Short mmCIF file of C-alpha atoms in Angstrom, two decimals:
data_model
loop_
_atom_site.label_atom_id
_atom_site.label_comp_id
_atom_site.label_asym_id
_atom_site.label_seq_id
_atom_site.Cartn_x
_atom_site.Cartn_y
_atom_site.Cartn_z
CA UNK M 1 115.05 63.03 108.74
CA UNK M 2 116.30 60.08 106.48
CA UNK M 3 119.69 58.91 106.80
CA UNK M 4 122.13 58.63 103.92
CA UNK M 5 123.80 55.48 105.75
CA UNK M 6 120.27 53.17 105.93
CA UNK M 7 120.56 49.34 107.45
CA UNK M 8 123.94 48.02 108.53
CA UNK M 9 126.13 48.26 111.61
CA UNK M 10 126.88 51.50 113.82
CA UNK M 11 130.35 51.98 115.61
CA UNK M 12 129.98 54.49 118.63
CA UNK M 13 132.71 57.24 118.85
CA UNK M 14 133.57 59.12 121.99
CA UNK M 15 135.73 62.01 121.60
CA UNK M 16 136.02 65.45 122.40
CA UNK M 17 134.60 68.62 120.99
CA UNK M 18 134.79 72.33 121.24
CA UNK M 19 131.47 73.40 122.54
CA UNK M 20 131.30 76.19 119.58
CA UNK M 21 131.28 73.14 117.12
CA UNK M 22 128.97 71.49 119.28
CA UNK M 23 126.54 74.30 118.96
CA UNK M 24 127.23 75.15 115.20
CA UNK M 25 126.86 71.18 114.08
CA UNK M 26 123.80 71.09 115.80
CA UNK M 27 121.77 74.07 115.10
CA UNK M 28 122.86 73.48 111.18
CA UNK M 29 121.96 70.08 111.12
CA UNK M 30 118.63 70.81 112.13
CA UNK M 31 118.59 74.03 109.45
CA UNK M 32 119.17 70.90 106.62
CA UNK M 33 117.06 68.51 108.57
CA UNK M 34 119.74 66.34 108.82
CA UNK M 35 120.32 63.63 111.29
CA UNK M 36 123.90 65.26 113.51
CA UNK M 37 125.23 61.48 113.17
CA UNK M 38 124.71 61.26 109.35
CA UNK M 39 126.25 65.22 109.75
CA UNK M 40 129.59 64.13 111.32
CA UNK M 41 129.90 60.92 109.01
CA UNK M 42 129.50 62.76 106.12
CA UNK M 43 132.38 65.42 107.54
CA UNK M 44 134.47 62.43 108.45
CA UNK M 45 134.44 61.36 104.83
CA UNK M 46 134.83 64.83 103.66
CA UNK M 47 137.63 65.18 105.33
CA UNK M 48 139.09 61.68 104.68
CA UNK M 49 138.90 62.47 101.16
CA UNK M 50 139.99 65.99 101.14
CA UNK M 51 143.39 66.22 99.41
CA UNK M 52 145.26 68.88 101.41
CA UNK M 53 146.30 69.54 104.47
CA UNK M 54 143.25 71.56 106.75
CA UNK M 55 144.22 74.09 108.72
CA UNK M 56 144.36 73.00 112.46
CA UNK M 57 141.08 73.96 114.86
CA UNK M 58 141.90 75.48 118.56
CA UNK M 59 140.59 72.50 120.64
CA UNK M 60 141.27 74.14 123.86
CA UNK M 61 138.24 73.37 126.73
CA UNK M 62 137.03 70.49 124.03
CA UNK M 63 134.14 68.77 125.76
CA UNK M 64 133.10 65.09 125.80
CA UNK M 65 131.38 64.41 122.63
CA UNK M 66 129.71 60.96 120.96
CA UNK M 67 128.29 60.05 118.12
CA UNK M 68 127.74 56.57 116.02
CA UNK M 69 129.01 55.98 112.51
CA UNK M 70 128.64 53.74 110.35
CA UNK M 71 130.76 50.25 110.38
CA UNK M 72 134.25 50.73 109.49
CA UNK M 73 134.13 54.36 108.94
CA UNK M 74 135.41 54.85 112.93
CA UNK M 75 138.81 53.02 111.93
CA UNK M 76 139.56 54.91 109.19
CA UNK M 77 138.83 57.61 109.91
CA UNK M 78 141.67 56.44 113.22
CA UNK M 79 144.17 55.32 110.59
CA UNK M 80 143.95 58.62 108.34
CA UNK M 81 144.91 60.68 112.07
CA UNK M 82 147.85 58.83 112.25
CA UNK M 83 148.96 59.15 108.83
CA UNK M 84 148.35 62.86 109.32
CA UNK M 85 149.92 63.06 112.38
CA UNK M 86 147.06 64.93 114.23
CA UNK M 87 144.61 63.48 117.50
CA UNK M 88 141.32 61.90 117.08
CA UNK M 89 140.31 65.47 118.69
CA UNK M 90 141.69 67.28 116.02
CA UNK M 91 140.77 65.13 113.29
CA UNK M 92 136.87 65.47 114.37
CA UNK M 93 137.29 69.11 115.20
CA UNK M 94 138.58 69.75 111.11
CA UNK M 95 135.99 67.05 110.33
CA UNK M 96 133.07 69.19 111.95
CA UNK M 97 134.23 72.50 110.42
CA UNK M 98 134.75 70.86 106.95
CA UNK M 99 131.46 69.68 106.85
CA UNK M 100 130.13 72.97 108.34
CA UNK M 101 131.90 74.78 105.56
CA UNK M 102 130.50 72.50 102.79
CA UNK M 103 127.09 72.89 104.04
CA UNK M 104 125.94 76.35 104.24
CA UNK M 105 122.72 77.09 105.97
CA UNK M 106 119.81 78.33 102.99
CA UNK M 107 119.57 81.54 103.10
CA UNK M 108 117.32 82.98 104.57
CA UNK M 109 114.46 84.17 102.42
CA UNK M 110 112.98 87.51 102.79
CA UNK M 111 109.25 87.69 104.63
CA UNK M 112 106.31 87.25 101.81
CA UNK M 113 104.51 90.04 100.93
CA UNK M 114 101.16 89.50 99.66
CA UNK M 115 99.29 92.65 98.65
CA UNK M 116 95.42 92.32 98.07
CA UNK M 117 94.61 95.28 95.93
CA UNK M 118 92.67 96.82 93.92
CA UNK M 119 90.95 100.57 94.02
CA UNK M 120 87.35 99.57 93.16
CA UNK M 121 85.14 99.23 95.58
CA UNK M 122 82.68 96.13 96.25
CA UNK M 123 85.07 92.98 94.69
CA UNK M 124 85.72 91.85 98.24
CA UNK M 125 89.20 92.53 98.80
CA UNK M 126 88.90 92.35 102.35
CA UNK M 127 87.03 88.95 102.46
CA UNK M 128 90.00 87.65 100.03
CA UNK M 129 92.48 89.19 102.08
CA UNK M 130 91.24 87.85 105.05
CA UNK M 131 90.57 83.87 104.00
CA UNK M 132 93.60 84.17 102.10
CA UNK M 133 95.42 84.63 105.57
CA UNK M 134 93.53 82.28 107.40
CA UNK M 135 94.25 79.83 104.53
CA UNK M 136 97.88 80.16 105.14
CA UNK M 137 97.85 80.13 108.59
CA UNK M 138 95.26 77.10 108.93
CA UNK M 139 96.81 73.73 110.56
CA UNK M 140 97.44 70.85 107.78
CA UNK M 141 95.32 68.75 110.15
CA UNK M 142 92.26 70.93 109.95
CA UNK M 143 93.22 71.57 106.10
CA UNK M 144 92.80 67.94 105.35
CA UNK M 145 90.11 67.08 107.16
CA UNK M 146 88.14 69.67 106.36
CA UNK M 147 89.13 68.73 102.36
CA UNK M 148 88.00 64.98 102.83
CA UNK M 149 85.04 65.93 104.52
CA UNK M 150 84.18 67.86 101.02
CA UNK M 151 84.39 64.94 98.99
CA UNK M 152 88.29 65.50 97.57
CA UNK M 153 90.61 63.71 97.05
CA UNK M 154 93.61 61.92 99.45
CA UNK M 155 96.01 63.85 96.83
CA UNK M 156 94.22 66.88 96.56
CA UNK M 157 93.72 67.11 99.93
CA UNK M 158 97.50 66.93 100.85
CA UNK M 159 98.40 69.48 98.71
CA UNK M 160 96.32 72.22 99.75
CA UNK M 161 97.69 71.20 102.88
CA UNK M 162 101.44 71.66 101.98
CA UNK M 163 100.09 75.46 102.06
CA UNK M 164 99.27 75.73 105.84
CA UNK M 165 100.72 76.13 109.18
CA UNK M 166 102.75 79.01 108.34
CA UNK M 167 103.48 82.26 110.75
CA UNK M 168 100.56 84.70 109.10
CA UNK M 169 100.36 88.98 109.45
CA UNK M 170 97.23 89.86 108.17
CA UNK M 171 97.11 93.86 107.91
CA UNK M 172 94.51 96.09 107.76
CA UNK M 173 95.87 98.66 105.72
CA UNK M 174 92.31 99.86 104.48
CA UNK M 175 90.69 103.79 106.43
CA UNK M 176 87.86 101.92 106.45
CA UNK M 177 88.57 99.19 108.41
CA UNK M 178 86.09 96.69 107.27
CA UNK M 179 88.65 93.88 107.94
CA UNK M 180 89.00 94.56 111.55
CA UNK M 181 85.14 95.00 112.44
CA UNK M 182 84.87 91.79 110.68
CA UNK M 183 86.60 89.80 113.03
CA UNK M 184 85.74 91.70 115.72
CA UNK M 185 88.05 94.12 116.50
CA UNK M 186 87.46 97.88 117.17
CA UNK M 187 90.09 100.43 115.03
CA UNK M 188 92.94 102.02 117.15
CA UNK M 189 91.89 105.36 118.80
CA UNK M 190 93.01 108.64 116.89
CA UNK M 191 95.98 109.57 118.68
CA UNK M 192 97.34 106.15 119.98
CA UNK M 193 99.90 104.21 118.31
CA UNK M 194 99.18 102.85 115.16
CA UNK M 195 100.01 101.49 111.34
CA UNK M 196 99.58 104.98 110.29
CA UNK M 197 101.72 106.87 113.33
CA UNK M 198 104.56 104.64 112.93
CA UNK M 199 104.57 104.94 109.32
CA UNK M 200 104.49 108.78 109.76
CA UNK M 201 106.19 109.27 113.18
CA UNK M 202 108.24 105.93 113.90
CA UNK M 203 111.14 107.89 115.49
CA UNK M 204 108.29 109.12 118.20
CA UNK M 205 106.99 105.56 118.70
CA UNK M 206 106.78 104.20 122.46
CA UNK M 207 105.95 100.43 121.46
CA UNK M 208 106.76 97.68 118.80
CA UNK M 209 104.06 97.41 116.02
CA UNK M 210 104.86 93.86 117.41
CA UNK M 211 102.90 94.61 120.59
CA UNK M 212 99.94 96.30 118.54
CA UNK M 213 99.17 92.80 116.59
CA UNK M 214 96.27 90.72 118.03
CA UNK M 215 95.66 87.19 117.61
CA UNK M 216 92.87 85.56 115.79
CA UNK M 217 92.03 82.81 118.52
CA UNK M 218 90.98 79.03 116.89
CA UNK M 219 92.41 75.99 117.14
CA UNK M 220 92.24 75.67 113.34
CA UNK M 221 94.89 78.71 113.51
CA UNK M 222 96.97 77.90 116.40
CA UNK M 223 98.48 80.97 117.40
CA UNK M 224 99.80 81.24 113.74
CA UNK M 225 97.38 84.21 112.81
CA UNK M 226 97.56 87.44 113.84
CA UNK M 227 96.04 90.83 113.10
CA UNK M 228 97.37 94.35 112.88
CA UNK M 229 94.29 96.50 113.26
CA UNK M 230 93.03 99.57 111.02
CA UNK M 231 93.66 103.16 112.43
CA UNK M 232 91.09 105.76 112.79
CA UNK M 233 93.35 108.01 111.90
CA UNK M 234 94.04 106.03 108.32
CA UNK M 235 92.18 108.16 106.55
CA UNK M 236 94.67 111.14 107.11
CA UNK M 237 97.44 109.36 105.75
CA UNK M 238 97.42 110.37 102.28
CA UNK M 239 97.52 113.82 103.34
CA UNK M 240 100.63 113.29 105.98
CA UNK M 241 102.87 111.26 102.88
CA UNK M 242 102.33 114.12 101.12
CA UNK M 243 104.85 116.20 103.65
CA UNK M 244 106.37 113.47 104.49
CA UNK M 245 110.21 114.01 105.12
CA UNK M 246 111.02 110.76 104.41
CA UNK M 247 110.87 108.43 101.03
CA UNK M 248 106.73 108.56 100.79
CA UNK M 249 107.17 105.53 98.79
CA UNK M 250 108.94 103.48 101.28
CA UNK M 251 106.86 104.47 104.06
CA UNK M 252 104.91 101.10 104.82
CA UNK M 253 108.03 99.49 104.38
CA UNK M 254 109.67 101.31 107.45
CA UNK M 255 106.94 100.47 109.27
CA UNK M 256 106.74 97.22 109.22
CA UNK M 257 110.60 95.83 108.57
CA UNK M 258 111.02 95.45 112.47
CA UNK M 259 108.93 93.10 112.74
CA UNK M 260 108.95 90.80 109.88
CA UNK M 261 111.13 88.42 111.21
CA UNK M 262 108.47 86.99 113.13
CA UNK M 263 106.26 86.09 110.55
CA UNK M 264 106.33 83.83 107.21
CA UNK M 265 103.92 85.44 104.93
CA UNK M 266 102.19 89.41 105.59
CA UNK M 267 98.78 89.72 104.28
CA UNK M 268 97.50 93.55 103.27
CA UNK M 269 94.49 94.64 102.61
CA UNK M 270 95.10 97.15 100.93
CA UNK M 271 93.35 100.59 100.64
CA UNK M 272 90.54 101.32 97.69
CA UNK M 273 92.64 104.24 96.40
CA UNK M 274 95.37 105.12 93.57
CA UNK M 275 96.96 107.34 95.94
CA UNK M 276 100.46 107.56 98.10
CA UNK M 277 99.11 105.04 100.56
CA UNK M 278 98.33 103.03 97.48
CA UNK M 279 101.83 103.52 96.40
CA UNK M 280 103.76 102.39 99.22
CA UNK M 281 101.46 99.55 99.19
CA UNK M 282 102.84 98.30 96.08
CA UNK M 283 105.93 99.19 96.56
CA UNK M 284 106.13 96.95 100.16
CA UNK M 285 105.50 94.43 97.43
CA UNK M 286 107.98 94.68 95.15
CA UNK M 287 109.97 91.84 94.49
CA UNK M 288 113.48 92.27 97.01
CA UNK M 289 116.97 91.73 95.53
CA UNK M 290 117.63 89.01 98.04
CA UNK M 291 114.07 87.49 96.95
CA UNK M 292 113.00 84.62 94.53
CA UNK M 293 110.40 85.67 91.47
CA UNK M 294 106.67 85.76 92.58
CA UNK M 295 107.86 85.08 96.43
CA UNK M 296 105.66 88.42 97.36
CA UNK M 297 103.70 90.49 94.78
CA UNK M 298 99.75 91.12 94.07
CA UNK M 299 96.39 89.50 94.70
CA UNK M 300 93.90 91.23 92.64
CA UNK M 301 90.10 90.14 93.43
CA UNK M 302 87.78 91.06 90.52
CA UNK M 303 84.33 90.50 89.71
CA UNK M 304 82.47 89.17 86.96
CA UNK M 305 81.31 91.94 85.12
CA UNK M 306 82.97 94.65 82.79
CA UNK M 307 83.66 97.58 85.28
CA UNK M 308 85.89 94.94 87.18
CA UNK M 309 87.67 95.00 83.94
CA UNK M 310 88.35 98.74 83.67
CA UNK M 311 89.48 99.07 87.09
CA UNK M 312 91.99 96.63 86.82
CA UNK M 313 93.41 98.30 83.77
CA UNK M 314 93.80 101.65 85.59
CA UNK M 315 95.31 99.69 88.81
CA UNK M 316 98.05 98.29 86.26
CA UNK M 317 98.88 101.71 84.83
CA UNK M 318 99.55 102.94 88.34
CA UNK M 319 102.03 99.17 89.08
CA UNK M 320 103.93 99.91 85.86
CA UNK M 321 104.52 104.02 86.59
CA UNK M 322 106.00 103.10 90.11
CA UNK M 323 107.76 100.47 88.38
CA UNK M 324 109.50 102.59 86.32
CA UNK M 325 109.64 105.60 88.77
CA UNK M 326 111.68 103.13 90.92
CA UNK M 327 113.17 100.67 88.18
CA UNK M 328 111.35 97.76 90.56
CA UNK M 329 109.94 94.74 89.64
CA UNK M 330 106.15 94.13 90.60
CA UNK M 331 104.96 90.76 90.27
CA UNK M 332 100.79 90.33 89.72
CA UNK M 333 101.30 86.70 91.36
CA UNK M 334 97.24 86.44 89.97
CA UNK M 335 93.48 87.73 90.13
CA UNK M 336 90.56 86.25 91.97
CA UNK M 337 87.31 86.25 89.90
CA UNK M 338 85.36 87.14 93.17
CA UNK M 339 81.67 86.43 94.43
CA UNK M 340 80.97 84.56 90.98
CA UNK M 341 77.13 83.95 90.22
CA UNK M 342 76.31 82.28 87.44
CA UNK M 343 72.32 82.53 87.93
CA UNK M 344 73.20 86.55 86.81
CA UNK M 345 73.59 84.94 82.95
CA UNK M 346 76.19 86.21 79.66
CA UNK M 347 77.53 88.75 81.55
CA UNK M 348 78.96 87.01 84.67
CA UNK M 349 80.08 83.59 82.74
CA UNK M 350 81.65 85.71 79.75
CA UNK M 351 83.43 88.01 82.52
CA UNK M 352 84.88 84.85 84.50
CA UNK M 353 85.64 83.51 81.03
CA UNK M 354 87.71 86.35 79.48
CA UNK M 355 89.54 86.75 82.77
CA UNK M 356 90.17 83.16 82.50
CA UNK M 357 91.77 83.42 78.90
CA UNK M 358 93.55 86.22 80.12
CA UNK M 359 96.46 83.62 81.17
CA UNK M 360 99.02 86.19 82.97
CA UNK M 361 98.44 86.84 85.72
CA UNK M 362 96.34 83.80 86.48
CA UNK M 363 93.39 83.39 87.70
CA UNK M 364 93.84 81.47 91.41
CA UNK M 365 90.16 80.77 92.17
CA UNK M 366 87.01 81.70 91.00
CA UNK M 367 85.03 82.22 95.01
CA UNK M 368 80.80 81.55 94.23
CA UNK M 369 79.19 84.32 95.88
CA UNK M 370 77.62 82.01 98.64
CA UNK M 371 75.66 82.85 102.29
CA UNK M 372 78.72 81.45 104.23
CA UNK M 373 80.73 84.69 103.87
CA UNK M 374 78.00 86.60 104.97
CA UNK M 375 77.03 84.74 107.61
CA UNK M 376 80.90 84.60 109.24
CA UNK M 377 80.98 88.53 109.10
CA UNK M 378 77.77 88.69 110.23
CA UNK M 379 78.91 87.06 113.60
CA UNK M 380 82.52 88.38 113.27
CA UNK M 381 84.01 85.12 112.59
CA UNK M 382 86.90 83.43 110.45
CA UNK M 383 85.40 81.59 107.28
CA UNK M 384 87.55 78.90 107.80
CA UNK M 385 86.36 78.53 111.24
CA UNK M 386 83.53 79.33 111.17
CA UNK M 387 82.68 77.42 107.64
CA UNK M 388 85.56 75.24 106.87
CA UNK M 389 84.07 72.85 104.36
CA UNK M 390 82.36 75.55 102.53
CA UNK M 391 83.14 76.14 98.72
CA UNK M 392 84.55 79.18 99.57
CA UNK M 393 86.70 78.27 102.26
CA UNK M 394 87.94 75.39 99.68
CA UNK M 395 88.49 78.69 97.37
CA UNK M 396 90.88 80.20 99.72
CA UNK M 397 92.97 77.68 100.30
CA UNK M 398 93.20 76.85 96.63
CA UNK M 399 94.66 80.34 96.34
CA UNK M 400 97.12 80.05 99.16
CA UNK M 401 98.22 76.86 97.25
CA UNK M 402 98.44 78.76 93.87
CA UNK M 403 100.98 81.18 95.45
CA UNK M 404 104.46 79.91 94.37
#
């Protein structure tokens, strides 16, 4: 936290303060990252220079409070209570609310959405789901070491770092539930309480989708990762949106709203369908009204080769009827030319090329088809644990830092 008053001389003040204020000033100055001295200087000077008259602050049960400013401000800021005819009390009471007033907390910003889509089969969607979570969720100390250890850069390293260490939801959203046998985890019993049931039946649920999340243990992820496991069930979903009572569309988004708050970013792997699960996939992605541009949106892996290229057309044709069935903005935040080979010749390097050219969306990271992968789901591992300098653990986390 720098300090807007560096070097120089500090005069201690001991007042009084209403604990309220107390409380306020301090859980906003740590919102701004701000330093609660350089806070009440800066609403001592506020209020110093204010014009009018501020409107007096009930300073009843006012607790000892201290503080240091900087030299000279302490007297007068004394001299300006006199002239105003109100008690050092007061004075840092209107001081503290002034500045409180003038420095609203950010807003907060709805949870990310990231939806890893697309209905063909075989591009690795889950894989890229899955690093793409870990990537996000990995420590900045593992990030960089692991970068420097592969030859990068000091800068290159610290910004793929910038990405990490946030509060990561990785969904498995797919029937199939390749995603959770990968890491090891069984699907939830037919029956139990699920993705699916409370998307279906959340009026009848017993338990917080909260309490259904497991997490993916590592050092590399510190508690930061966690999985919601498939369903059995999943693959009766499509037919139960279809007599739905509810708004089909918004059905994932029911689901799931009580618990965003605990995470940063949620990670879905979505379904290899065009249908209603499909839909309310997207539309859990749709760009919020409270919600910067290309803050949530699509991850579309492809492949290098031309059917790649005709599924993604028929995915778009789907994102721009819901768009306009909803008048919603869907963002395609950019594609992932997946398990690249370039020993397979013209096909796979013109393929990667055109989707290169393409220019919007973008193309985050092209991920070489290497045994590292393989191996990891093999013995039900993380990639970035269990291969952390690999090129395509370096892919993933050039994709988490491609995400605006």
């Amino acid at each position: 936290m720098a300090s807007p008053y560096p070097g120089g001389e500090r005069e201690k003040l001991v007042s009084k303060l209403p604990a309220t204020l107390r409380q306020a000033l301090k859980v906003r100055a740590a919102q701004l990252s701000t330093d609660v001295q350089d806070a009440v200087a800066a609403g001592i000077q506020a209020w110093r220079d204010h014009p009018d008259q501020l409107p007096a602050v009930d300073t009843a049960g006012a607790e000892s409070f201290g503080t240091y400013l900087p030299e000279g401000l302490y007297d007068g800021f004394k001299a300006d209570c006199r002239t105003r005819e109100v008690s050092y009390i007061q004075g840092l009471a209107q001081s503290v609310a002034l500045w409180l007033a003038q420095n609203p907390a950010a807003s907060a910003q709805p949870v990310r959405r990231l939806i890893v889509c697309n209905q063909k089969g075989g591009v690795g969607k889950t894989s890229v789901a899955a690093g793409l979570a870990q990537a996000l969720a990995e420590g900045a100390e593992h990030i960089l070491k692991a970068a420097l250890a592969a030859g990068l850069s000091n800068e290159d390293a610290q910004s793929l770092a910038q990405a990490g260490g946030q509060r990561v939801l990785l969904v498995d959203y797919d029937p199939q539930g390749h995603l959770s046998h990968q890491l090891g985890l069984k699907a939830i019993p037919a029956g139990e309480e699920s993705l699916v049931t409370h998307m279906l039946h959340r009026d009848q649920a017993q338990h917080s989708l909260l309490d259904l999340t497991i997490p993916i243990d590592g050092e590399r992820f510190g508690d930061q990762l966690h999985i919601l496991p498939a369903a059995f069930d999943a693959f009766l979903l499509d037919s139960g949106l279809t007599i739905f009572r509810g708004p089909r569309h918004a059905a994932l988004e029911r689901a799931l709203a009580p618990i965003e708050e605990h995470f940063d970013v949620i990670v879905i792997d979505s379904p290899p369908s065009l249908g209603l699960s499909m839909d309310a996939g997207l539309y859990y992605g749709r760009q919020r009204e409270d919600e910067r541009p290309a803050a949530s949106g699509l991850i579309i892996p492809v492949e290098a080769e031309d059917t790649s290229a005709q599924a993604y057309g028929m995915l778009i044709n789907q994102v721009d009827s819901l768009a306009r069935d909803y008048d919603i903005q869907i963002d395609q935040l950019g594609l992932v030319v997946n398990k690249f080979d370039s020993r397979r010749g013209y096909i796979a390097t013109s393929s990667r090329d055109k989707w290169m050219q393409l220019g919007t969306p973008p193309v985050l990271a092209v991920v070489p088809d290497l045994k590292e992968q393989r191996e990891a789901v093999r013995l039900q591992k993380a990639l970035l644990a269990y291969a952390p300098t690999s090129e395509q653990s370096h892919a993933m986390r050039q994709i988490a830092k491609g995400l605006k």
